[in-house]
Amino acid sequence: MKFYLDTGNVEEIKRIVKLGLVDGVTTNPSLIAKEGRVFKDVIKEITSIVSGPVSAEVVALDVDGMLKEAHEIAQWAPNVVIKLPMTEAGLEATHQLSKEGIKTNVTLIFSVAQGLMAAKAGATYVSPFVGRLDDIGVDGMKLVRELREVLDFHDLPAQIIAASIRTLGHLEAAALAGAHIATIPGSLLPSLWKHPLTDVGIERFLKDWEKVPK
Ligand code: G3P
């Protein structure tokens, strides 16, 4: 499973890139707004740091508007991916962009049917939102598992980006459910590499090391 960082924060990306854990980056309008910077500047800087796919989202709700934004964003870097919402207009724009060879990520997927539609329209990536389904008492990971089965069963090449990942449990379950990619907020990462027994183990080794003749 690939790891994407779900952030618009360039410093965070630079820090995690050093660990070899960044296969790509996803952003959304909320994450970009947090940075207080010009959208184009943020995306261009991220694409210069990360060689993998970097998702940048359109905000228009109509097909012409989406395509206009998408064509502009697609000029910013060769590794940029156009993120579009799961709506009828989003599907039409996704289909058009796929015919033009422009990569797309259809976001805000909350059902198998939505994921299937996006994949059929030609999406490169489909993004089921696990945490937001859990928020309303629905098993978000079941969606990831079933979507993977459906895509494989019908030979659809779209890749699943498990999004809205909030916990270590989400991340591990996404890997087991067959998500091709998990997109993770930087704040979650330490909980992925930390374990109390690792800390205790280091402490014990260092204590014993003091007894070794020097
Ligand atoms: O990639 C989508 C993700 O950013 C949404 O996460 O935590 O706002 O539901 P969250």
PDB file of C-alpha atoms and ligand atoms in Angstrom:
ATOM      1  CA  MET A   1       0.000   0.000   0.000  1.00  0.00           C
ATOM      2  CA  LYS A   2       1.261   3.448  -0.880  1.00  0.00           C
ATOM      3  CA  PHE A   3       1.297   6.334   1.594  1.00  0.00           C
ATOM      4  CA  TYR A   4       0.167   9.801   0.578  1.00  0.00           C
ATOM      5  CA  LEU A   5       0.298  12.782   2.892  1.00  0.00           C
ATOM      6  CA  ASP A   6      -3.041  14.557   3.262  1.00  0.00           C
ATOM      7  CA  THR A   7      -1.812  18.090   3.762  1.00  0.00           C
ATOM      8  CA  GLY A   8      -1.092  21.448   2.192  1.00  0.00           C
ATOM      9  CA  ASN A   9       1.766  22.109   4.593  1.00  0.00           C
ATOM     10  CA  VAL A  10       5.065  22.209   2.759  1.00  0.00           C
ATOM     11  CA  GLU A  11       7.260  22.009   5.883  1.00  0.00           C
ATOM     12  CA  GLU A  12       5.425  18.875   7.017  1.00  0.00           C
ATOM     13  CA  ILE A  13       5.915  17.297   3.592  1.00  0.00           C
ATOM     14  CA  LYS A  14       9.653  18.122   3.578  1.00  0.00           C
ATOM     15  CA  ARG A  15      10.052  16.498   7.016  1.00  0.00           C
ATOM     16  CA  ILE A  16       8.251  13.272   6.106  1.00  0.00           C
ATOM     17  CA  VAL A  17       9.863  12.977   2.662  1.00  0.00           C
ATOM     18  CA  LYS A  18      13.161  12.435   4.511  1.00  0.00           C
ATOM     19  CA  LEU A  19      11.697   9.214   5.971  1.00  0.00           C
ATOM     20  CA  GLY A  20      10.873   7.843   2.539  1.00  0.00           C
ATOM     21  CA  LEU A  21       7.184   7.677   3.422  1.00  0.00           C
ATOM     22  CA  VAL A  22       5.674  10.032   0.865  1.00  0.00           C
ATOM     23  CA  ASP A  23       4.493   8.349  -2.335  1.00  0.00           C
ATOM     24  CA  GLY A  24       2.218  11.293  -3.121  1.00  0.00           C
ATOM     25  CA  VAL A  25       0.170  14.115  -1.602  1.00  0.00           C
ATOM     26  CA  THR A  26      -3.532  14.936  -1.492  1.00  0.00           C
ATOM     27  CA  THR A  27      -4.967  18.357  -0.736  1.00  0.00           C
ATOM     28  CA  ASN A  28      -8.473  19.736  -0.531  1.00  0.00           C
ATOM     29  CA  PRO A  29      -9.853  23.287  -0.256  1.00  0.00           C
ATOM     30  CA  SER A  30      -9.995  23.072   3.567  1.00  0.00           C
ATOM     31  CA  LEU A  31      -6.346  21.984   3.819  1.00  0.00           C
ATOM     32  CA  ILE A  32      -5.243  24.719   1.389  1.00  0.00           C
ATOM     33  CA  ALA A  33      -7.238  27.345   3.342  1.00  0.00           C
ATOM     34  CA  LYS A  34      -5.349  26.392   6.536  1.00  0.00           C
ATOM     35  CA  GLU A  35      -2.070  27.459   4.945  1.00  0.00           C
ATOM     36  CA  GLY A  36      -3.150  31.041   4.140  1.00  0.00           C
ATOM     37  CA  ARG A  37      -1.193  30.926   0.883  1.00  0.00           C
ATOM     38  CA  VAL A  38      -2.054  31.190  -2.826  1.00  0.00           C
ATOM     39  CA  PHE A  39      -3.351  27.805  -4.095  1.00  0.00           C
ATOM     40  CA  LYS A  40      -1.107  27.732  -7.172  1.00  0.00           C
ATOM     41  CA  ASP A  41       2.017  28.547  -5.124  1.00  0.00           C
ATOM     42  CA  VAL A  42       1.296  25.741  -2.656  1.00  0.00           C
ATOM     43  CA  ILE A  43       0.654  23.129  -5.348  1.00  0.00           C
ATOM     44  CA  LYS A  44       3.683  24.152  -7.401  1.00  0.00           C
ATOM     45  CA  GLU A  45       5.914  23.950  -4.345  1.00  0.00           C
ATOM     46  CA  ILE A  46       4.558  20.531  -3.326  1.00  0.00           C
ATOM     47  CA  THR A  47       4.994  19.141  -6.843  1.00  0.00           C
ATOM     48  CA  SER A  48       8.602  20.302  -6.824  1.00  0.00           C
ATOM     49  CA  ILE A  49       9.297  18.377  -3.579  1.00  0.00           C
ATOM     50  CA  VAL A  50       7.318  15.191  -4.272  1.00  0.00           C
ATOM     51  CA  SER A  51       7.736  13.293  -7.526  1.00  0.00           C
ATOM     52  CA  GLY A  52       4.580  11.185  -6.991  1.00  0.00           C
ATOM     53  CA  PRO A  53       1.001  12.294  -7.710  1.00  0.00           C
ATOM     54  CA  VAL A  54      -0.236  15.501  -6.047  1.00  0.00           C
ATOM     55  CA  SER A  55      -4.009  15.992  -5.981  1.00  0.00           C
ATOM     56  CA  ALA A  56      -5.338  19.552  -6.370  1.00  0.00           C
ATOM     57  CA  GLU A  57      -9.097  20.065  -6.165  1.00  0.00           C
ATOM     58  CA  VAL A  58     -11.362  22.143  -8.391  1.00  0.00           C
ATOM     59  CA  VAL A  59     -14.020  24.267  -6.698  1.00  0.00           C
ATOM     60  CA  ALA A  60     -16.411  24.914  -9.615  1.00  0.00           C
ATOM     61  CA  LEU A  61     -19.633  22.934  -9.483  1.00  0.00           C
ATOM     62  CA  ASP A  62     -20.460  23.003 -13.215  1.00  0.00           C
ATOM     63  CA  VAL A  63     -18.725  21.009 -15.949  1.00  0.00           C
ATOM     64  CA  ASP A  64     -17.338  23.989 -17.879  1.00  0.00           C
ATOM     65  CA  GLY A  65     -16.004  25.577 -14.720  1.00  0.00           C
ATOM     66  CA  MET A  66     -14.442  22.296 -13.563  1.00  0.00           C
ATOM     67  CA  LEU A  67     -12.762  21.745 -16.928  1.00  0.00           C
ATOM     68  CA  LYS A  68     -11.479  25.325 -17.037  1.00  0.00           C
ATOM     69  CA  GLU A  69      -9.898  24.967 -13.586  1.00  0.00           C
ATOM     70  CA  ALA A  70      -8.623  21.471 -14.376  1.00  0.00           C
ATOM     71  CA  HIS A  71      -6.902  22.583 -17.583  1.00  0.00           C
ATOM     72  CA  GLU A  72      -5.194  25.408 -15.736  1.00  0.00           C
ATOM     73  CA  ILE A  73      -4.097  23.247 -12.785  1.00  0.00           C
ATOM     74  CA  ALA A  74      -2.845  20.534 -15.154  1.00  0.00           C
ATOM     75  CA  GLN A  75      -0.324  23.061 -16.544  1.00  0.00           C
ATOM     76  CA  TRP A  76       1.280  23.614 -13.140  1.00  0.00           C
ATOM     77  CA  ALA A  77       3.275  20.366 -12.999  1.00  0.00           C
ATOM     78  CA  PRO A  78       3.465  16.987 -14.743  1.00  0.00           C
ATOM     79  CA  ASN A  79       2.628  15.092 -11.532  1.00  0.00           C
ATOM     80  CA  VAL A  80      -0.500  17.049 -10.651  1.00  0.00           C
ATOM     81  CA  VAL A  81      -3.792  15.111 -10.403  1.00  0.00           C
ATOM     82  CA  ILE A  82      -7.156  16.861 -10.737  1.00  0.00           C
ATOM     83  CA  LYS A  83      -9.458  16.194  -7.798  1.00  0.00           C
ATOM     84  CA  LEU A  84     -13.171  16.459  -8.542  1.00  0.00           C
ATOM     85  CA  PRO A  85     -16.259  15.986  -6.395  1.00  0.00           C
ATOM     86  CA  MET A  86     -18.545  12.988  -6.839  1.00  0.00           C
ATOM     87  CA  THR A  87     -21.427  14.709  -8.640  1.00  0.00           C
ATOM     88  CA  GLU A  88     -22.972  14.341 -12.087  1.00  0.00           C
ATOM     89  CA  ALA A  89     -20.879  17.310 -13.272  1.00  0.00           C
ATOM     90  CA  GLY A  90     -17.823  15.794 -11.582  1.00  0.00           C
ATOM     91  CA  LEU A  91     -18.367  12.520 -13.449  1.00  0.00           C
ATOM     92  CA  GLU A  92     -18.730  14.283 -16.804  1.00  0.00           C
ATOM     93  CA  ALA A  93     -15.599  16.336 -16.221  1.00  0.00           C
ATOM     94  CA  THR A  94     -13.717  13.204 -15.055  1.00  0.00           C
ATOM     95  CA  HIS A  95     -14.734  11.374 -18.214  1.00  0.00           C
ATOM     96  CA  GLN A  96     -13.645  14.263 -20.426  1.00  0.00           C
ATOM     97  CA  LEU A  97     -10.309  14.639 -18.626  1.00  0.00           C
ATOM     98  CA  SER A  98      -9.640  10.897 -18.829  1.00  0.00           C
ATOM     99  CA  LYS A  99     -10.157  11.081 -22.622  1.00  0.00           C
ATOM    100  CA  GLU A 100      -7.551  13.858 -22.673  1.00  0.00           C
ATOM    101  CA  GLY A 101      -5.110  11.726 -20.666  1.00  0.00           C
ATOM    102  CA  ILE A 102      -5.333  13.946 -17.564  1.00  0.00           C
ATOM    103  CA  LYS A 103      -5.256  12.051 -14.268  1.00  0.00           C
ATOM    104  CA  THR A 104      -8.185  12.483 -11.885  1.00  0.00           C
ATOM    105  CA  ASN A 105      -9.103  11.713  -8.292  1.00  0.00           C
ATOM    106  CA  VAL A 106     -12.840  11.577  -7.591  1.00  0.00           C
ATOM    107  CA  THR A 107     -13.399  12.605  -3.994  1.00  0.00           C
ATOM    108  CA  LEU A 108     -16.175  12.466  -1.389  1.00  0.00           C
ATOM    109  CA  ILE A 109     -17.074   8.840  -2.134  1.00  0.00           C
ATOM    110  CA  PHE A 110     -19.434   7.370   0.455  1.00  0.00           C
ATOM    111  CA  SER A 111     -20.908   4.305  -1.281  1.00  0.00           C
ATOM    112  CA  VAL A 112     -19.826   1.419  -3.500  1.00  0.00           C
ATOM    113  CA  ALA A 113     -22.116   2.748  -6.249  1.00  0.00           C
ATOM    114  CA  GLN A 114     -20.401   6.141  -6.190  1.00  0.00           C
ATOM    115  CA  GLY A 115     -16.977   4.479  -6.375  1.00  0.00           C
ATOM    116  CA  LEU A 116     -18.093   2.279  -9.226  1.00  0.00           C
ATOM    117  CA  MET A 117     -19.513   5.256 -11.160  1.00  0.00           C
ATOM    118  CA  ALA A 118     -16.286   7.211 -10.730  1.00  0.00           C
ATOM    119  CA  ALA A 119     -14.203   4.249 -11.887  1.00  0.00           C
ATOM    120  CA  LYS A 120     -16.483   3.704 -14.898  1.00  0.00           C
ATOM    121  CA  ALA A 121     -16.198   7.405 -15.807  1.00  0.00           C
ATOM    122  CA  GLY A 122     -12.436   6.901 -16.062  1.00  0.00           C
ATOM    123  CA  ALA A 123     -11.138   8.160 -12.711  1.00  0.00           C
ATOM    124  CA  THR A 124      -7.507   7.317 -12.024  1.00  0.00           C
ATOM    125  CA  TYR A 125      -8.185   7.372  -8.281  1.00  0.00           C
ATOM    126  CA  VAL A 126     -11.339   7.103  -6.173  1.00  0.00           C
ATOM    127  CA  SER A 127     -11.360   8.440  -2.611  1.00  0.00           C
ATOM    128  CA  PRO A 128     -13.738   6.844  -0.093  1.00  0.00           C
ATOM    129  CA  PHE A 129     -13.908   8.893   3.134  1.00  0.00           C
ATOM    130  CA  VAL A 130     -13.554   6.389   5.949  1.00  0.00           C
ATOM    131  CA  GLY A 131     -13.583   8.683   9.001  1.00  0.00           C
ATOM    132  CA  ARG A 132     -16.582  10.713   7.900  1.00  0.00           C
ATOM    133  CA  LEU A 133     -18.613   7.506   7.466  1.00  0.00           C
ATOM    134  CA  ASP A 134     -17.537   6.333  10.918  1.00  0.00           C
ATOM    135  CA  ASP A 135     -18.674   9.741  12.221  1.00  0.00           C
ATOM    136  CA  ILE A 136     -22.251   8.905  11.216  1.00  0.00           C
ATOM    137  CA  GLY A 137     -22.103   5.336  12.560  1.00  0.00           C
ATOM    138  CA  VAL A 138     -21.406   3.604   9.232  1.00  0.00           C
ATOM    139  CA  ASP A 139     -18.447   1.220   8.846  1.00  0.00           C
ATOM    140  CA  GLY A 140     -16.162   3.186   6.528  1.00  0.00           C
ATOM    141  CA  MET A 141     -13.728   0.340   6.097  1.00  0.00           C
ATOM    142  CA  LYS A 142     -16.457  -1.960   4.773  1.00  0.00           C
ATOM    143  CA  LEU A 143     -16.770   0.484   1.869  1.00  0.00           C
ATOM    144  CA  VAL A 144     -13.044   0.260   1.114  1.00  0.00           C
ATOM    145  CA  ARG A 145     -13.133  -3.561   1.232  1.00  0.00           C
ATOM    146  CA  GLU A 146     -16.209  -3.860  -0.983  1.00  0.00           C
ATOM    147  CA  LEU A 147     -15.018  -1.237  -3.434  1.00  0.00           C
ATOM    148  CA  ARG A 148     -11.726  -3.110  -3.873  1.00  0.00           C
ATOM    149  CA  GLU A 149     -13.652  -6.331  -4.557  1.00  0.00           C
ATOM    150  CA  VAL A 150     -15.873  -4.607  -7.120  1.00  0.00           C
ATOM    151  CA  LEU A 151     -12.975  -2.938  -8.954  1.00  0.00           C
ATOM    152  CA  ASP A 152     -11.029  -6.209  -9.114  1.00  0.00           C
ATOM    153  CA  PHE A 153     -14.071  -8.262 -10.078  1.00  0.00           C
ATOM    154  CA  HIS A 154     -14.843  -5.967 -13.010  1.00  0.00           C
ATOM    155  CA  ASP A 155     -11.241  -5.263 -14.054  1.00  0.00           C
ATOM    156  CA  LEU A 156     -11.548  -1.528 -13.472  1.00  0.00           C
ATOM    157  CA  PRO A 157      -8.126   0.083 -13.194  1.00  0.00           C
ATOM    158  CA  ALA A 158      -9.040   2.896 -10.756  1.00  0.00           C
ATOM    159  CA  GLN A 159      -6.984   2.885  -7.564  1.00  0.00           C
ATOM    160  CA  ILE A 160      -8.539   3.363  -4.142  1.00  0.00           C
ATOM    161  CA  ILE A 161      -7.194   6.143  -1.952  1.00  0.00           C
ATOM    162  CA  ALA A 162      -8.517   5.480   1.559  1.00  0.00           C
ATOM    163  CA  ALA A 163      -9.140   9.041   2.762  1.00  0.00           C
ATOM    164  CA  SER A 164     -10.349  10.677   5.962  1.00  0.00           C
ATOM    165  CA  ILE A 165      -7.983   8.360   7.843  1.00  0.00           C
ATOM    166  CA  ARG A 166      -7.934   9.459  11.464  1.00  0.00           C
ATOM    167  CA  THR A 167      -6.434   6.606  13.523  1.00  0.00           C
ATOM    168  CA  LEU A 168      -3.769   3.928  13.512  1.00  0.00           C
ATOM    169  CA  GLY A 169      -6.632   1.389  13.385  1.00  0.00           C
ATOM    170  CA  HIS A 170      -7.971   3.031  10.221  1.00  0.00           C
ATOM    171  CA  LEU A 171      -4.572   2.817   8.577  1.00  0.00           C
ATOM    172  CA  GLU A 172      -4.035  -0.857   9.423  1.00  0.00           C
ATOM    173  CA  ALA A 173      -7.580  -1.762   8.414  1.00  0.00           C
ATOM    174  CA  ALA A 174      -7.200   0.119   5.103  1.00  0.00           C
ATOM    175  CA  ALA A 175      -4.094  -1.941   4.327  1.00  0.00           C
ATOM    176  CA  LEU A 176      -5.981  -5.167   5.138  1.00  0.00           C
ATOM    177  CA  ALA A 177      -9.047  -4.059   3.164  1.00  0.00           C
ATOM    178  CA  GLY A 178      -6.955  -3.693   0.014  1.00  0.00           C
ATOM    179  CA  ALA A 179      -6.745   0.085  -0.347  1.00  0.00           C
ATOM    180  CA  HIS A 180      -4.076   0.759  -2.962  1.00  0.00           C
ATOM    181  CA  ILE A 181      -3.183   3.967  -1.146  1.00  0.00           C
ATOM    182  CA  ALA A 182      -3.939   5.558   2.215  1.00  0.00           C
ATOM    183  CA  THR A 183      -3.768   9.316   2.541  1.00  0.00           C
ATOM    184  CA  ILE A 184      -2.742  10.315   6.021  1.00  0.00           C
ATOM    185  CA  PRO A 185      -2.599  13.590   7.942  1.00  0.00           C
ATOM    186  CA  GLY A 186       0.956  14.295   9.138  1.00  0.00           C
ATOM    187  CA  SER A 187      -0.261  14.469  12.747  1.00  0.00           C
ATOM    188  CA  LEU A 188      -1.155  10.752  12.614  1.00  0.00           C
ATOM    189  CA  LEU A 189       2.272   9.572  11.509  1.00  0.00           C
ATOM    190  CA  PRO A 190       4.087   9.368  14.882  1.00  0.00           C
ATOM    191  CA  SER A 191       1.406   6.968  16.129  1.00  0.00           C
ATOM    192  CA  LEU A 192       2.307   4.682  13.210  1.00  0.00           C
ATOM    193  CA  TRP A 193       5.942   4.310  14.144  1.00  0.00           C
ATOM    194  CA  LYS A 194       5.711   4.627  17.933  1.00  0.00           C
ATOM    195  CA  HIS A 195       5.010   1.785  20.362  1.00  0.00           C
ATOM    196  CA  PRO A 196       5.415   1.888  24.167  1.00  0.00           C
ATOM    197  CA  LEU A 197       7.310  -1.421  24.147  1.00  0.00           C
ATOM    198  CA  THR A 198       9.810   0.026  21.666  1.00  0.00           C
ATOM    199  CA  ASP A 199      10.511   2.887  24.095  1.00  0.00           C
ATOM    200  CA  VAL A 200      10.807   0.499  27.064  1.00  0.00           C
ATOM    201  CA  GLY A 201      13.087  -1.754  25.005  1.00  0.00           C
ATOM    202  CA  ILE A 202      15.443   1.114  24.123  1.00  0.00           C
ATOM    203  CA  GLU A 203      15.575   2.200  27.761  1.00  0.00           C
ATOM    204  CA  ARG A 204      16.427  -1.333  28.918  1.00  0.00           C
ATOM    205  CA  PHE A 205      19.126  -1.803  26.270  1.00  0.00           C
ATOM    206  CA  LEU A 206      20.763   1.485  27.224  1.00  0.00           C
ATOM    207  CA  LYS A 207      20.698   0.586  30.924  1.00  0.00           C
ATOM    208  CA  ASP A 208      22.334  -2.781  30.217  1.00  0.00           C
ATOM    209  CA  TRP A 209      24.863  -1.082  27.961  1.00  0.00           C
ATOM    210  CA  GLU A 210      26.129   0.857  30.988  1.00  0.00           C
ATOM    211  CA  LYS A 211      27.338  -2.488  32.452  1.00  0.00           C
ATOM    212  CA  VAL A 212      29.479  -3.245  29.394  1.00  0.00           C
ATOM    213  CA  PRO A 213      33.185  -2.612  30.201  1.00  0.00           C
ATOM    214  CA  LYS A 214      34.465   0.413  28.297  1.00  0.00           C
TER     215      LYS A 214
HETATM  216  O1  G3P B   1      -8.588  13.411   2.004  1.00  0.00           O
HETATM  217  C1  G3P B   1      -9.804  13.792   2.551  1.00  0.00           C
HETATM  218  C2  G3P B   1      -9.602  14.070   3.993  1.00  0.00           C
HETATM  219  O2  G3P B   1      -8.783  15.181   4.093  1.00  0.00           O
HETATM  220  C3  G3P B   1     -10.798  14.299   4.795  1.00  0.00           C
HETATM  221  O3  G3P B   1     -10.420  14.067   6.094  1.00  0.00           O
HETATM  222  O4  G3P B   1     -10.587  14.154   8.516  1.00  0.00           O
HETATM  223  O5  G3P B   1     -11.527  16.013   7.114  1.00  0.00           O
HETATM  224  O6  G3P B   1     -12.638  13.797   7.184  1.00  0.00           O
HETATM  225  P1  G3P B   1     -11.349  14.532   7.286  1.00  0.00           P
END
